[in-house]
Amino acid sequence: MKEFSTYIFDLDGTLLDTLNDLYQSVNHAMKACGFPLHTREEVRSFVGNGVRMLMIRAVPDGIQNPRFEEAFDVFRQHYLQHSLDTTHPYPGIEEMLSQLKKLGKHLAVVSNKLDVATKELVRHFFGGLIDVAIGENEAAGVRKKPAPDTVDEALRQLGVGKEGAVYVGDSDVDLQTAINSKLPCISVLWGFRDRDFLNAHGASVYATTPEEILDFN
């Protein structure tokens, strides 16, 4: 792969280990509504298509359950209050981002996490390093991933084109987002999906550590 000038990162499972806080909020909602609790690994498998889909997968019978909206609202309120409880960057992430910034690269985050939570987490952990952060805001007409809308909006806000841009993520949703955005993709192996899963969904370029992302310069 050639040298890149712009890096568009996924958030959950790529830059931040958010699994425990998501797991706690899911089970808070499950308990509040009298639904069966889930394991961490089950919640891990639910993540990737936004928090509404996360809860559709978590709630028995999904959106057909008459208490789904109640459970989703309980989850959403709890997560907005507790998204920083145990969430943290993966080892080496801050150093990698700092080095890319020193090299003059454009850096952005696009996530299917709620827009307000995405911006808060990026500001809290990566203030001064990430130039643009965009989360799920379909109410404003911006389709969530794997649609290319959030990537296109990030590039617009950065003031750059697709030439020299790369997408970095940990899931099948990220691979499809890169395809739909017509960008190359680096799949990371420290996140929510393993190599076998990513291989089965068409991944071909991997980073086993954040430092390896710097090797593409």
XYZ file of C-alpha atoms in Angstrom:
217
model
C 0.000 0.000 0.000
C 1.176 3.513 -0.735
C 1.872 6.275 1.748
C -1.272 7.882 3.123
C -1.988 11.472 4.035
C -5.429 10.987 5.639
C -6.523 8.353 8.168
C -10.203 7.718 8.911
C -10.526 5.565 12.046
C -13.372 3.550 13.461
C -13.702 4.102 17.248
C -14.999 1.057 19.173
C -12.588 -1.856 18.847
C -10.102 0.219 16.852
C -8.999 3.165 18.985
C -10.933 2.498 22.197
C -11.726 -0.624 24.167
C -15.358 0.235 24.957
C -16.622 -3.306 25.458
C -16.984 -3.344 29.241
C -19.014 -0.124 29.396
C -21.269 -1.322 26.571
C -21.652 -4.685 28.334
C -22.597 -3.010 31.618
C -25.153 -0.713 29.955
C -26.727 -3.545 27.956
C -27.198 -5.641 31.077
C -28.455 -2.646 33.060
C -31.251 -2.352 30.483
C -31.823 -6.110 30.414
C -32.183 -6.219 34.201
C -34.423 -3.132 34.283
C -36.827 -4.751 31.823
C -36.655 -8.279 33.236
C -34.826 -9.741 30.226
C -32.047 -12.386 30.372
C -28.546 -11.002 30.906
C -25.768 -11.392 28.328
C -22.118 -12.390 28.574
C -19.317 -10.049 27.502
C -18.653 -12.229 24.468
C -22.293 -12.074 23.425
C -22.227 -8.276 23.671
C -18.956 -8.249 21.708
C -20.726 -10.100 18.895
C -23.632 -7.620 18.961
C -21.418 -4.533 18.418
C -20.693 -2.948 15.041
C -23.904 -1.631 13.502
C -24.759 1.101 15.984
C -26.388 1.037 19.406
C -29.915 0.494 18.124
C -28.859 -2.680 16.327
C -26.863 -3.652 19.407
C -30.077 -3.552 21.423
C -32.134 -5.252 18.703
C -29.689 -8.144 19.012
C -29.740 -8.027 22.815
C -33.497 -7.806 23.469
C -35.485 -11.053 23.075
C -37.376 -10.876 19.733
C -35.631 -7.579 19.012
C -37.722 -4.726 17.768
C -40.825 -6.934 17.840
C -40.656 -6.998 21.624
C -43.291 -4.563 22.995
C -40.750 -3.305 25.543
C -37.937 -2.774 23.035
C -38.133 1.035 22.969
C -38.163 1.116 26.767
C -35.073 -1.079 26.927
C -33.314 0.969 24.257
C -34.028 4.204 26.123
C -32.775 2.740 29.423
C -29.608 1.559 27.684
C -29.054 4.894 25.948
C -29.454 6.965 29.121
C -27.217 4.651 31.133
C -24.506 4.556 28.477
C -24.430 8.325 28.046
C -23.759 8.581 31.784
C -21.276 5.708 32.019
C -19.405 5.637 28.704
C -16.187 6.723 30.432
C -16.311 4.361 33.412
C -13.782 1.807 32.152
C -13.304 2.708 28.476
C -9.662 3.334 27.521
C -7.427 3.481 24.450
C -5.771 0.254 23.402
C -2.039 0.138 24.229
C -0.012 2.091 21.695
C -2.944 4.021 20.218
C -2.067 7.440 21.632
C 1.560 7.079 20.569
C 0.511 6.044 17.053
C -1.876 8.979 16.691
C 0.731 11.402 18.046
C 3.284 10.186 15.526
C 0.817 10.477 12.631
C -0.022 14.001 13.792
C 3.672 14.916 13.908
C 3.983 13.648 10.348
C 1.268 16.107 9.293
C -1.429 13.522 8.596
C -5.152 14.376 8.640
C -6.966 12.304 11.291
C -10.688 11.660 11.744
C -13.025 9.257 13.523
C -16.296 7.935 12.118
C -18.435 5.724 14.335
C -21.854 4.126 14.537
C -21.878 5.142 18.190
C -24.254 7.993 19.070
C -22.829 11.266 17.765
C -22.782 12.948 21.187
C -20.968 9.981 22.760
C -18.511 9.762 19.854
C -17.565 13.427 20.154
C -17.288 13.226 23.957
C -15.045 10.152 23.892
C -12.780 11.526 21.157
C -12.498 14.890 22.914
C -11.764 13.210 26.251
C -9.117 10.773 25.043
C -7.696 12.329 21.882
C -8.277 16.078 22.161
C -5.742 17.842 19.956
C -4.946 14.694 17.968
C -8.173 13.909 16.108
C -9.324 16.719 13.816
C -12.900 15.511 13.135
C -15.231 13.108 14.979
C -18.587 12.014 13.548
C -21.029 9.573 15.133
C -24.452 8.179 14.280
C -26.936 10.937 13.464
C -29.355 9.472 10.944
C -32.030 11.904 12.133
C -29.985 14.571 10.339
C -30.023 12.547 7.125
C -26.487 11.161 7.435
C -26.657 7.389 7.013
C -24.591 5.291 9.415
C -21.873 2.905 8.316
C -21.493 0.911 6.123
C -22.988 3.723 4.026
C -20.201 6.121 2.975
C -21.950 9.222 4.351
C -19.948 9.662 7.563
C -16.658 9.071 5.768
C -17.607 11.566 3.064
C -18.602 14.097 5.728
C -15.326 13.578 7.595
C -13.336 14.202 4.416
C -15.418 17.306 3.736
C -14.776 18.670 7.226
C -11.066 17.881 6.897
C -11.020 19.724 3.592
C -9.379 16.861 1.726
C -10.322 14.424 -1.021
C -10.158 10.636 -1.178
C -6.748 10.626 -2.822
C -4.268 9.510 -0.169
C -6.980 8.512 2.333
C -7.273 5.153 4.104
C -9.923 3.658 6.379
C -8.874 1.802 9.544
C -11.285 -0.493 11.415
C -11.802 -3.813 13.158
C -14.989 -5.297 11.715
C -16.896 -6.470 8.668
C -18.912 -3.243 8.857
C -15.649 -1.309 8.516
C -14.552 -3.386 5.533
C -17.856 -2.674 3.780
C -17.644 0.998 4.728
C -14.249 1.228 3.067
C -15.576 -0.493 -0.068
C -18.606 1.814 -0.215
C -16.370 4.835 0.344
C -13.947 3.641 -2.358
C -11.029 3.680 0.096
C -8.386 1.079 0.922
C -8.806 -0.556 4.336
C -6.417 -1.571 7.117
C -8.049 -4.138 9.407
C -6.780 -4.170 13.001
C -6.493 -7.405 14.967
C -6.772 -6.144 18.545
C -10.469 -5.267 18.309
C -13.857 -6.998 18.412
C -13.318 -9.422 15.485
C -10.553 -11.968 14.861
C -8.485 -12.673 11.750
C -10.550 -15.667 10.633
C -13.746 -13.611 10.767
C -12.139 -10.704 8.907
C -10.619 -13.027 6.301
C -14.065 -14.463 5.653
C -15.346 -10.933 5.004
C -12.640 -9.985 2.533
C -9.898 -8.371 4.610
C -6.443 -8.481 3.047
C -4.323 -5.858 4.856
C -3.784 -6.153 8.600
C -2.182 -4.368 11.514
C -1.470 -6.555 14.538
C -0.357 -3.574 16.658
C -1.011 0.180 16.404
C 2.677 0.690 15.631
C 2.267 -1.275 12.408
C -0.091 1.399 11.087
C 2.944 3.670 10.964
C 4.625 1.198 8.585
C 2.288 2.365 5.807
C 4.099 5.734 5.727
